Coordinates of C-alpha atoms and ligand atoms in Angstrom, one line a residue:
X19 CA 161.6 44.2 172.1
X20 CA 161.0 43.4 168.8
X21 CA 157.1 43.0 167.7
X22 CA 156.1 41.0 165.0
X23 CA 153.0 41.6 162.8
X24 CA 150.9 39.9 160.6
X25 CA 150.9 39.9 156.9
X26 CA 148.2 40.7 155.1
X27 CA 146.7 42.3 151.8
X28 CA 150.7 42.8 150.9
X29 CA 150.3 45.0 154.2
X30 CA 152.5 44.5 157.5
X31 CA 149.3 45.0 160.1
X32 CA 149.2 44.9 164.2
X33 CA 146.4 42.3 165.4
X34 CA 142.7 43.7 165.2
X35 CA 142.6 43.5 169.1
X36 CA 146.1 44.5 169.5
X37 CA 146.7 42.0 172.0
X38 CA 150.6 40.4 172.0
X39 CA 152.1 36.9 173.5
X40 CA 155.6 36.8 174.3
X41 CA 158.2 34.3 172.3
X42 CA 161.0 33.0 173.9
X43 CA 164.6 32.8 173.1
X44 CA 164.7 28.7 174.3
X45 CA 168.7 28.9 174.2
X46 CA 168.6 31.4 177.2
X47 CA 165.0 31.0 178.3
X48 CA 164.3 34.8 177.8
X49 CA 161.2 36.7 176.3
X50 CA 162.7 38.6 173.4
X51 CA 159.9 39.3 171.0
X52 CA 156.0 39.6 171.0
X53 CA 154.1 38.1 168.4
X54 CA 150.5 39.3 167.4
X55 CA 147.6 36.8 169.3
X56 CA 145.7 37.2 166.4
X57 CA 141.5 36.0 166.1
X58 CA 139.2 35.5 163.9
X59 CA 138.8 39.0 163.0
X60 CA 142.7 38.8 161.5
X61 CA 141.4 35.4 159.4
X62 CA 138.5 37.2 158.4
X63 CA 140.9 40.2 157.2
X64 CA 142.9 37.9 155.2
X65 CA 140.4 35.7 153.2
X66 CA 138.9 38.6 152.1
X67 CA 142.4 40.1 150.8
X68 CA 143.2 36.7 149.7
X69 CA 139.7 36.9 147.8
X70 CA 140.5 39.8 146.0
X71 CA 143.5 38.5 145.0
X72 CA 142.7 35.5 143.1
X73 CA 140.9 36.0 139.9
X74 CA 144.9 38.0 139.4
X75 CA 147.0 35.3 140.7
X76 CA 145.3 32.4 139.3
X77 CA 145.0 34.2 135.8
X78 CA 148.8 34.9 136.3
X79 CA 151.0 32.7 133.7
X80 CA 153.4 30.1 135.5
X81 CA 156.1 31.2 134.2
X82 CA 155.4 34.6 135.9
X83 CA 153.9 33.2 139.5
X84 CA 157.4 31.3 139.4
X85 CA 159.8 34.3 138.7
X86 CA 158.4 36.0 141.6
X87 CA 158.7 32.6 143.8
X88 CA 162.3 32.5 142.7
X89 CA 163.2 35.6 143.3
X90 CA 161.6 35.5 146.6
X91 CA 164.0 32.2 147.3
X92 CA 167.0 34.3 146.4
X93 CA 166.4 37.0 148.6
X94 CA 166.3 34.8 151.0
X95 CA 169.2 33.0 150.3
X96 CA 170.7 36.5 149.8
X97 CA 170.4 36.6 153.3
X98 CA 170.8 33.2 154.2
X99 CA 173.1 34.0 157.7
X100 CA 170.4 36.4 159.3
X101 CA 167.6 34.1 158.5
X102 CA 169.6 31.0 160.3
X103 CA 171.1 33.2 163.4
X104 CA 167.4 34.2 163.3
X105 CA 165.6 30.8 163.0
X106 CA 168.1 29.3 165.7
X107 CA 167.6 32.2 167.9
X108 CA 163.9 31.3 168.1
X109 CA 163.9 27.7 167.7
X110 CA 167.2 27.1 169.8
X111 CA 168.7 24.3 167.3
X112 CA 172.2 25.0 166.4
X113 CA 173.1 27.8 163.8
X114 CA 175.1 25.6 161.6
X115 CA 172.2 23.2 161.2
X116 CA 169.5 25.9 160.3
X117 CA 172.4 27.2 157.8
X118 CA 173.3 24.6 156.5
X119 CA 169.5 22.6 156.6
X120 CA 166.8 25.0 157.4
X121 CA 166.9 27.4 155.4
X122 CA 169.1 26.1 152.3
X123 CA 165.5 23.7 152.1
X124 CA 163.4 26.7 152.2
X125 CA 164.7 28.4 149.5
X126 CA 164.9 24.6 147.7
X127 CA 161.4 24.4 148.2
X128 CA 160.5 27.7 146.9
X129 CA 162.6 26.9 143.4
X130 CA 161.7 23.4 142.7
X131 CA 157.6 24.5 143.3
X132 CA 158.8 27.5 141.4
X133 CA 159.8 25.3 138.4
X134 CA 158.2 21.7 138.8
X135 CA 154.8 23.7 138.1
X136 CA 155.7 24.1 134.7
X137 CA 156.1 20.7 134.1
X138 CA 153.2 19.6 135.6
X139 CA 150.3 18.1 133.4
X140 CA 146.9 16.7 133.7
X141 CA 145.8 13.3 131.7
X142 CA 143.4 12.7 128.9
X143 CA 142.3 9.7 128.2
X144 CA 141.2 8.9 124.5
X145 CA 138.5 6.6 123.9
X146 CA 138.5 4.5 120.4
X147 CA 135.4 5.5 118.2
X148 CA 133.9 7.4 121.1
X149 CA 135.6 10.5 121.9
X150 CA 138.2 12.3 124.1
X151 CA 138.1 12.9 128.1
X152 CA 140.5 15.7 129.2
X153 CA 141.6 16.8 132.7
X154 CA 142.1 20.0 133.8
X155 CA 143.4 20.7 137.0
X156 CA 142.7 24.6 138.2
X157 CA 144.2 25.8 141.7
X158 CA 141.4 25.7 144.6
X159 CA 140.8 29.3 145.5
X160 CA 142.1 29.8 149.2
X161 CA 143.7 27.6 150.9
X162 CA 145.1 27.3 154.2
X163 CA 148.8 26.3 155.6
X164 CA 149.8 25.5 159.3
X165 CA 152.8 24.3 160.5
X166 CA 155.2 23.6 163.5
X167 CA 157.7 24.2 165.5
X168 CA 160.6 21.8 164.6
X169 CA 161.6 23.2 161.2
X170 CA 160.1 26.6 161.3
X171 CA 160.5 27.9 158.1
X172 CA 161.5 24.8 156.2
X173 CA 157.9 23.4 156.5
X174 CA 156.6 26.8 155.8
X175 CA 157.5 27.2 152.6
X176 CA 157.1 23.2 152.3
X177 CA 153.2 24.0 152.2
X178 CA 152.7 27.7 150.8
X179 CA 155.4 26.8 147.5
X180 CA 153.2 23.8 145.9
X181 CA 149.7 26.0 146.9
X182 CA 151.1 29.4 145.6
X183 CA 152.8 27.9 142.7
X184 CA 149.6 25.9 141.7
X185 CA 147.9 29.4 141.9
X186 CA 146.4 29.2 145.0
X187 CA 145.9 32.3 147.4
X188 CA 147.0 31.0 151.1
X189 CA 146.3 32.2 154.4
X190 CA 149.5 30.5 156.2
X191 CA 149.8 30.0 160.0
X192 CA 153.2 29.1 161.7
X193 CA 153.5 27.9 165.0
X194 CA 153.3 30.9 167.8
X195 CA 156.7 29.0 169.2
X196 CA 158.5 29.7 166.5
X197 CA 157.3 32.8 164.1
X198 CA 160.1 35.0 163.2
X199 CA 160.8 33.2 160.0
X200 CA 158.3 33.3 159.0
X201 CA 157.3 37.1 160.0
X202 CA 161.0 37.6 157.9
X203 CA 159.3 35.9 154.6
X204 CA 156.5 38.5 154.8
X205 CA 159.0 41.4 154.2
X206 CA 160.6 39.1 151.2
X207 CA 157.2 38.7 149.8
X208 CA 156.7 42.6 149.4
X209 CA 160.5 43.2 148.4
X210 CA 160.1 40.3 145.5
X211 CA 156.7 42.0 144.1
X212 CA 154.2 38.8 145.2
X213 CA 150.8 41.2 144.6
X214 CA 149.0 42.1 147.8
X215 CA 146.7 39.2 149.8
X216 CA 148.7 36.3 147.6
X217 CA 150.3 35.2 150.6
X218 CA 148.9 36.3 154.0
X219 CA 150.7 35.1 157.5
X220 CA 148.4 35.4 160.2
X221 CA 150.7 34.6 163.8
X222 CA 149.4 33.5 166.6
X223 CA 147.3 30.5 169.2
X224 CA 146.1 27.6 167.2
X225 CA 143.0 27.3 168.4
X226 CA 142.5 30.8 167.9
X227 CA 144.0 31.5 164.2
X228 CA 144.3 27.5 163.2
X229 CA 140.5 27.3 164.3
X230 CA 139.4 29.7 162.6
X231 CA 141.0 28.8 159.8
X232 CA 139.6 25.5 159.4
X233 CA 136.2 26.6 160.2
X234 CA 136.1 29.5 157.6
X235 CA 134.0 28.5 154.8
X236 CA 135.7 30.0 151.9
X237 CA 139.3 28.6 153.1
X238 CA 139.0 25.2 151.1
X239 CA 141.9 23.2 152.0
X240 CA 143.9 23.0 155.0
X241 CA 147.5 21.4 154.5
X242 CA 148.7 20.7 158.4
X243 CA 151.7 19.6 159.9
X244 CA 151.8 18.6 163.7
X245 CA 150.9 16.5 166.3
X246 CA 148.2 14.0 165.8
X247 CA 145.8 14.8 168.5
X248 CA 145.5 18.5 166.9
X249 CA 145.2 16.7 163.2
X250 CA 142.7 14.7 165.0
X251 CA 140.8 18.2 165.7
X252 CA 141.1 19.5 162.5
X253 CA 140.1 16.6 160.6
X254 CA 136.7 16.8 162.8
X255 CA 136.1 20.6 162.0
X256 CA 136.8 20.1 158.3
X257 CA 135.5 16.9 157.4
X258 CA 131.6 17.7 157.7
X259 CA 133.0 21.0 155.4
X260 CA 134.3 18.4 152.8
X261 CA 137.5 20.4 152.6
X262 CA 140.7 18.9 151.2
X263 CA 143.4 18.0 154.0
X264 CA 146.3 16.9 154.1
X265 CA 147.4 15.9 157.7
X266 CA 151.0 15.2 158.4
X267 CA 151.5 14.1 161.7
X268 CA 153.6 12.4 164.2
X269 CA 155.9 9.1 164.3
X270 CA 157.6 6.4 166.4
X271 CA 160.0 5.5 163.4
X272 CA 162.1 2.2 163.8
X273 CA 165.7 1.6 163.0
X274 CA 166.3 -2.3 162.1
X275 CA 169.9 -2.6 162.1
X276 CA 171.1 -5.9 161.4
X277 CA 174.3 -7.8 162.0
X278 CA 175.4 -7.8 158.6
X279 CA 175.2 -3.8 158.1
X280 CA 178.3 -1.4 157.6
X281 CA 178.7 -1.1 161.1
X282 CA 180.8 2.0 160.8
X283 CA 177.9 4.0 158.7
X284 CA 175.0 2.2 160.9
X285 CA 176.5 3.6 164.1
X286 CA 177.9 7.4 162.8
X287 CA 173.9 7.5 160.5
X288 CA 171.8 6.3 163.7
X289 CA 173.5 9.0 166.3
X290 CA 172.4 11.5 163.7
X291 CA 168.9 10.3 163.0
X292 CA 168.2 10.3 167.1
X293 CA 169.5 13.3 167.7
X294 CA 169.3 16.0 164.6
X295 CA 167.5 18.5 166.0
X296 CA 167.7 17.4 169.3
X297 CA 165.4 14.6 168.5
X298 CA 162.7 17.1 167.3
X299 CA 162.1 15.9 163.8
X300 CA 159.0 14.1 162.7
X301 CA 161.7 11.4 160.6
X302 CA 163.8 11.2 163.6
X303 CA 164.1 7.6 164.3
X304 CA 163.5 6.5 168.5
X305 CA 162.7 2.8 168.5
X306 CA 166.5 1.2 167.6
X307 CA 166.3 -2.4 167.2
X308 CA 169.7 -4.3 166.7
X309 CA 170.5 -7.6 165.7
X310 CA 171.2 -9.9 168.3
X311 CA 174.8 -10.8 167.6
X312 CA 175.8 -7.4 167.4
X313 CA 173.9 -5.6 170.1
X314 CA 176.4 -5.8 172.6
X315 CA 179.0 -4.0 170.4
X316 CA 176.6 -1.7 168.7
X317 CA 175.4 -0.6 172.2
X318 CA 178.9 0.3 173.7
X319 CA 179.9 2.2 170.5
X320 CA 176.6 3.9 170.7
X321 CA 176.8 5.2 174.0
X322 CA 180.3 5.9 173.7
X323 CA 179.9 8.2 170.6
X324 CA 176.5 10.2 172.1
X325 CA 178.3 10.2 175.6
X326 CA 180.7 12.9 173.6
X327 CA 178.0 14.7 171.4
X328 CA 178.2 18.4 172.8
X329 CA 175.2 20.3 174.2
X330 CA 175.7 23.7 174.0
X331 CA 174.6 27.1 173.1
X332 CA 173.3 27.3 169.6
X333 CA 176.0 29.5 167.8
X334 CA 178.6 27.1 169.5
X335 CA 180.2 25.9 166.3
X336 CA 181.3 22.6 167.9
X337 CA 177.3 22.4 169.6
X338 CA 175.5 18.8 168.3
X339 CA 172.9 19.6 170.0
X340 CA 171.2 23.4 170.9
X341 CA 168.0 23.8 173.0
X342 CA 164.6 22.3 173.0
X343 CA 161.7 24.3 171.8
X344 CA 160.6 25.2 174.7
X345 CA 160.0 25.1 179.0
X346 CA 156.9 22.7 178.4
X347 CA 158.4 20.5 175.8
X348 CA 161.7 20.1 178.5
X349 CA 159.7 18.9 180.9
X350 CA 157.7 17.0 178.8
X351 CA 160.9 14.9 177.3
X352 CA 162.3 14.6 181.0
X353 CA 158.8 13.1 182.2
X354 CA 159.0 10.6 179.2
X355 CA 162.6 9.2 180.9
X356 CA 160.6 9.4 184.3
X357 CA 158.3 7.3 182.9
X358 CA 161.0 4.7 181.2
X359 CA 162.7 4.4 184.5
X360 CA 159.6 3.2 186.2
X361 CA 158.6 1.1 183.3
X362 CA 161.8 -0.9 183.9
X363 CA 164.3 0.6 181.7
X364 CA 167.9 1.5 182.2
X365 CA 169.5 5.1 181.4
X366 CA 172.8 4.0 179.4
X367 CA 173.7 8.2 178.8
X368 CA 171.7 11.5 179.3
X369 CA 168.5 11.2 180.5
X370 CA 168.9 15.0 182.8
X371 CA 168.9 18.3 181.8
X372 CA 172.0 20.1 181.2
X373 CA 172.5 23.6 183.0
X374 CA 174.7 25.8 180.6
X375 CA 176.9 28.5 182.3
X376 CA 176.4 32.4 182.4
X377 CA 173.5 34.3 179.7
X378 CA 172.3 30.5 178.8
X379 CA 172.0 28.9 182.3
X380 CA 168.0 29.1 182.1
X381 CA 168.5 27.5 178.7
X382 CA 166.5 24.5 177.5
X383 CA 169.1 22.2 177.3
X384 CA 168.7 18.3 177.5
X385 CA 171.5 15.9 177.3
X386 CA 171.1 13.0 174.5
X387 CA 169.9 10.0 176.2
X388 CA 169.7 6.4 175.2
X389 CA 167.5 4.2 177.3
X390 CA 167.6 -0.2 177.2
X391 CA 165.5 -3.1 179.0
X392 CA 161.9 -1.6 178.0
X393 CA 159.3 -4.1 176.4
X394 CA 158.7 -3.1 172.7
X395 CA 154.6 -2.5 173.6
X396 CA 155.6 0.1 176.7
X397 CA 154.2 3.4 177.0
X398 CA 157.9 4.9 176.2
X399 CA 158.3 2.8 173.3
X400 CA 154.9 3.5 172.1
X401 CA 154.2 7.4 172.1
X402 CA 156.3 10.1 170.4
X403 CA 157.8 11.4 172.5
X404 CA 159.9 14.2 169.8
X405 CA 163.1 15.1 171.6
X406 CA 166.7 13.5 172.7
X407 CA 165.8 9.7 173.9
X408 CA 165.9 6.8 172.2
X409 CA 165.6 3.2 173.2
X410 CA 167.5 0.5 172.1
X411 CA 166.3 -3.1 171.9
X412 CA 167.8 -6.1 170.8
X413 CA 166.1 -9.4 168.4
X414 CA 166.5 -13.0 166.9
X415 CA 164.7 -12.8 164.1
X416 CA 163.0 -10.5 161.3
X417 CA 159.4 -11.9 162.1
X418 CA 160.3 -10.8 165.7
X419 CA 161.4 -7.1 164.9
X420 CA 158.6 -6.5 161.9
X421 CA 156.3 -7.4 164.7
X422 CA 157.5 -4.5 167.1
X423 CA 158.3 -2.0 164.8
X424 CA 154.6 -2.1 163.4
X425 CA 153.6 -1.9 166.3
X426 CA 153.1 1.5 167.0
X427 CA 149.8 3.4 166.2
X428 CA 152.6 5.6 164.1
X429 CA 153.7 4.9 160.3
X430 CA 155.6 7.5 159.2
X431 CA 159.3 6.8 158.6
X432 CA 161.9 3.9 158.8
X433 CA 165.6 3.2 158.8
X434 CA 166.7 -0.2 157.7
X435 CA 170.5 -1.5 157.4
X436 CA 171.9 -4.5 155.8
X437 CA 174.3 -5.6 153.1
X438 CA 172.1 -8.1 152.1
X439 CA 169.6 -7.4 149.4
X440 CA 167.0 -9.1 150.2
X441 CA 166.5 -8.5 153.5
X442 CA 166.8 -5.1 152.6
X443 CA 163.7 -5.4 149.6
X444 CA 161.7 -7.8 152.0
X445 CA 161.4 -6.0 155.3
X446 CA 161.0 -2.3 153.5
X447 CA 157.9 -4.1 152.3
X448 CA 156.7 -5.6 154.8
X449 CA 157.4 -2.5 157.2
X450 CA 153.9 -0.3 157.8
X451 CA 155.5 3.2 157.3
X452 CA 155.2 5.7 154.5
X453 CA 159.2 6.4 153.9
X454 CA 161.5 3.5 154.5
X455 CA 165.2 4.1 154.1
X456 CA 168.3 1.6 153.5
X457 CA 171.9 2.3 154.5
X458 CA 170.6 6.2 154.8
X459 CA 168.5 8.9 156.7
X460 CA 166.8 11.9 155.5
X461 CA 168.0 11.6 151.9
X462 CA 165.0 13.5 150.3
X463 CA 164.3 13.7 146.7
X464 CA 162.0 16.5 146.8
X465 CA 159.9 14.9 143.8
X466 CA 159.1 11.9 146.1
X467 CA 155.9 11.1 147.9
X468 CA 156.6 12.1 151.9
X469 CA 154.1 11.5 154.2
X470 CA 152.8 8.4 156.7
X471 CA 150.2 5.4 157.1
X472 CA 148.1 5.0 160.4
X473 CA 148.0 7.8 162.7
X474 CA 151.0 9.4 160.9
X475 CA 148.8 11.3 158.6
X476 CA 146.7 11.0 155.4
X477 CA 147.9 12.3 152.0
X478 CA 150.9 12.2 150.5
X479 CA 152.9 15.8 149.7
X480 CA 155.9 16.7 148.0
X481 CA 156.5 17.0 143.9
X482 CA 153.5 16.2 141.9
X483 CA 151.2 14.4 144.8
X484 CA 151.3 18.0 146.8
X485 CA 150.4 19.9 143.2
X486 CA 147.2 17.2 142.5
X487 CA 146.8 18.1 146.1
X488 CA 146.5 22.0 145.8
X489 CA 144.2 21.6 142.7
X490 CA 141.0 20.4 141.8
X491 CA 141.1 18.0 138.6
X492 CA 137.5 18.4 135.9
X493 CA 137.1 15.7 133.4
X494 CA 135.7 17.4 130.0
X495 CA 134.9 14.9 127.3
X496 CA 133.8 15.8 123.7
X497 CA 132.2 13.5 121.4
X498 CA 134.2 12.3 118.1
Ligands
LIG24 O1 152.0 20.8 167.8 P1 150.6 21.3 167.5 P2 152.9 21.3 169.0 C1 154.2 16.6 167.7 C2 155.2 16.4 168.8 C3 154.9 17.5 169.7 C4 153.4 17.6 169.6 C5 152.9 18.9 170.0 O2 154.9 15.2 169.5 O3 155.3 17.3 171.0 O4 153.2 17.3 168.2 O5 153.6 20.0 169.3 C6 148.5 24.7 165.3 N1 143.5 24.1 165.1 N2 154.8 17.3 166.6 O6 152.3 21.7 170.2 O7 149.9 21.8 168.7 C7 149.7 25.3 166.1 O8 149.4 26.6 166.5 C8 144.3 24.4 164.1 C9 155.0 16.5 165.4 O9 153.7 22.3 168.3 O10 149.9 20.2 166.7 C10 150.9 25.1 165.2 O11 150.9 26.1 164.2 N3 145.6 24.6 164.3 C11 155.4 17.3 164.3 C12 150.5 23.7 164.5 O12 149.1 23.6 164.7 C13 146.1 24.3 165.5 C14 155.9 18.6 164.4 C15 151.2 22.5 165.2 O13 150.9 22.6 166.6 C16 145.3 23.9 166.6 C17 155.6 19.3 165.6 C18 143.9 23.8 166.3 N4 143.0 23.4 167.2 C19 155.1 18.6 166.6 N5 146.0 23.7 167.7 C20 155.7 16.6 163.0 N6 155.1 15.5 162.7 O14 156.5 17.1 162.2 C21 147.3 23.9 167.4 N7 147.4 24.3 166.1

């Protein structure tokens, strides 16, 4: 059994009340590790490293903060097989997506933080016969990271690169489902020379460690990524604290296809952006509206093509789909088709859980399922539900699906596809979402701005917007 520990003051340390909870293998539905169930005491531990550390770190010259982030990145890319065997093993998605996904974005985002903070500058603003305003823009002091499930280490290193780089100190929380990653980066850190309580990765609940973490005073901004009713929490702990947050949160993204899209890419593109980690990513698109003329022969191709997408165990090479995260999160997805049955809708494929044979038989394993006949304003059409099942939903006219696709609480991401150029410029505008794209899914530019409107989340991260976020901009002005 393999124990994991927490990272802190450069320092591999057991929990303060040495108390464990077990972490499951979701691809065979075993306990193989123990994680620390770290408390307050941990945080505690690791501002006060992190303290220590910062009057060093911030002082530190870019340049030099990103020579250690890079080499960090290639150490981990050095070992790029173990960290995807290992971030399948505990998340249960397939090892050729975490190798060739997962981790090659981790160690992306730990290079382009690495270098875009060197090219990152604050304003002045020159005032004629008056004087000069400048802007500096100086890291916040400690700051605080927290992060799911779906892409374990991806979204790690999405939230600790732009704060480290920006010469930050972090005290970094990743989900208790899915920590080995995580605990792996720890090790890098120390191998790569990052000075002690820089970094510090604290493991375990969240309303234990990600609690106390938003309620500690000195931890001044909390960058989250998860599901909205815990944003919801966090946002009511912090706000009266006037910390910065960024909260990026769940969706209930549309796909518009239209009759006049490359029907070929449309159909091969949309059973990727259902399924891709078996459903479990926040861009993962699960309201599919098709143009009326074409929804008969989109559908049958559809649930043709998923009907043969492989379930299996995640080092299957021919597997499309591995596990779910988790027992809970099985059931969870199953109760959603429950619920889409009784609403009125119709199963075209999936829709039960698959029982692999031999070591993977108590797997987590859910077969990729497309639902139709549900009004657009249902409960299954309505909440994220973040695993395998789509629904697909035919309409006349773009008023008609602009109408239903906002109208979600979500905003966060968007698939649209047409040949036409102008219905491709004039329903991206008109669509409430934070990412919208055309003829394409998941193409990410990591200088853009990624996040959601509504419930999806507030703040924008990625390239410069996540830098402004991880750094507080003063306005000096001097007289001419
Ligand atoms: O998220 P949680 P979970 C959605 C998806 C999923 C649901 C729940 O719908 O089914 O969220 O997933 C920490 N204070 N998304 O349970 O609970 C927690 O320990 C501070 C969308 O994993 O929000 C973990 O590290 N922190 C999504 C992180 O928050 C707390 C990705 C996320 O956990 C906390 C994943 C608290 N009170 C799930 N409670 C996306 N948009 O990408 C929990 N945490």
């Amino acid at each position: 059994m393999k124990y994991i520990k927490n990272y802190i003051a450069g320092e591999l340390q057991a929990p303060t009340l040495n108390q464990h909870i077990d972490n499951v293998d979701p691809s065979r539905g075993v306990v193989y590790s123990q994680i620390p169930d770290s408390s307050a005491e941990d945080v505690e531990k690791a501002v006060e490293s992190a303290e220590k550390a910062f009057p060093g770190w911030s002082n530190t010259p870019k340049d030099e903060r990103a020579a250690i982030m890079i080499k960090i990145a290639d150490i981990i890319e050095s070992r790029l097989k173990e960290f995807a065997e290992a971030e399948s093993l505990d998340n249960g998605k397939p090892v050729s997506l975490a190798s060739h996904v997962d981790i090659p974005r981790a160690v992306s985002n730990l290079k382009f933080f690495a270098t875009a903070i060197q090219h990152f500058a604050a304003e002045s603003h020159y005032m004629e016969g008056v004087g000069v305003n400048y802007t500096t823009r100086k890291p916040i002091g400690i700051v605080g990271c927290i992060s799911p499930w779906n892409l374990p280490l991806y979204l790690f290193t999405w939230k600790i690169a732009p704060a480290l780089a920006a010469g930050n100190c972090v005290i970094a929380k990743p989900s208790e489902i899915t920590p080995m990653t995580a605990f792996m980066l720890s090790e890098v850190c120390a191998e790569a020379g990052l000075p002690a309580g820089v970094l510090n990765i604290i493991h375990g609940l969240g309303h234990k460690v990600g609690d106390a973490m938003t309620r500690h005073p000195k931890i001044k901004a909390i960058s989250f990524t998860g599901g909205t009713n815990t944003g919801a929490t966090i946002a009511k702990i912090a706000a009266p604290m006037f910390k910065k947050l960024s909260l990026e949160l769940g969706g209930k993204n549309p796909n518009i296809i239209f009759a006049d899209c490359d029907f070929d890419k449309a159909l091969s593109t949309t059973v990727r952006s259902s399924f891709a980690n078996q459903g479990q990513i926040c861009l993962c698109g699960s309201r599919i509206f098709i143009e009326r003329p074409i929804y008969e022969k989109f559908k049958e191709a559809f649930v043709a093509k998923v009907a043969k997408s492989k379930v299996s165990y995640p080092s299957d090479p021919e597997a499309k789909l591995g596990a779910v995260v988790s027992k809970p999160h099985m059931e969870k997805v199953l109760s959603y088709v429950d619920l889409a049955v009784e609403e009125g809708g119709t199963v075209l494929t999936g829709g039960t859980q698959v029982k692999l044979d031999g070591e993977y038989s108590e797997g987590f394993y859910i077969r990729p399922t497309i639902i139709e006949g549900l009004a657009y304003d249902c409960r299954t059409n309505q909440e994220e539900i973040f695993g395998p099942v789509v629904t697909i939903t035919p309409f006349d006219t773009i008023d008609e699906v602009l109408m239903m696709a906002n109208s979600t609480e979500y905003g966060l991401a968007s698939t649209v596809w047409t040949e036409n150029l102008n219905t491709a410029h004039s329903v991206a505008d008109r669509i409430h979402a934070g990412i919208v794209w055309v003829n394409s899914w998941l193409v990410r530019d990591l200088r853009t701005p990624f996040g959601g409107v509504k419930n999806s989340g507030v703040g924008r991260e990625g390239g410069f917007e996540a830098l402004r976020f991880f750094t507080e901009p003063k306005n000096i002005f001097i007289k001419s």
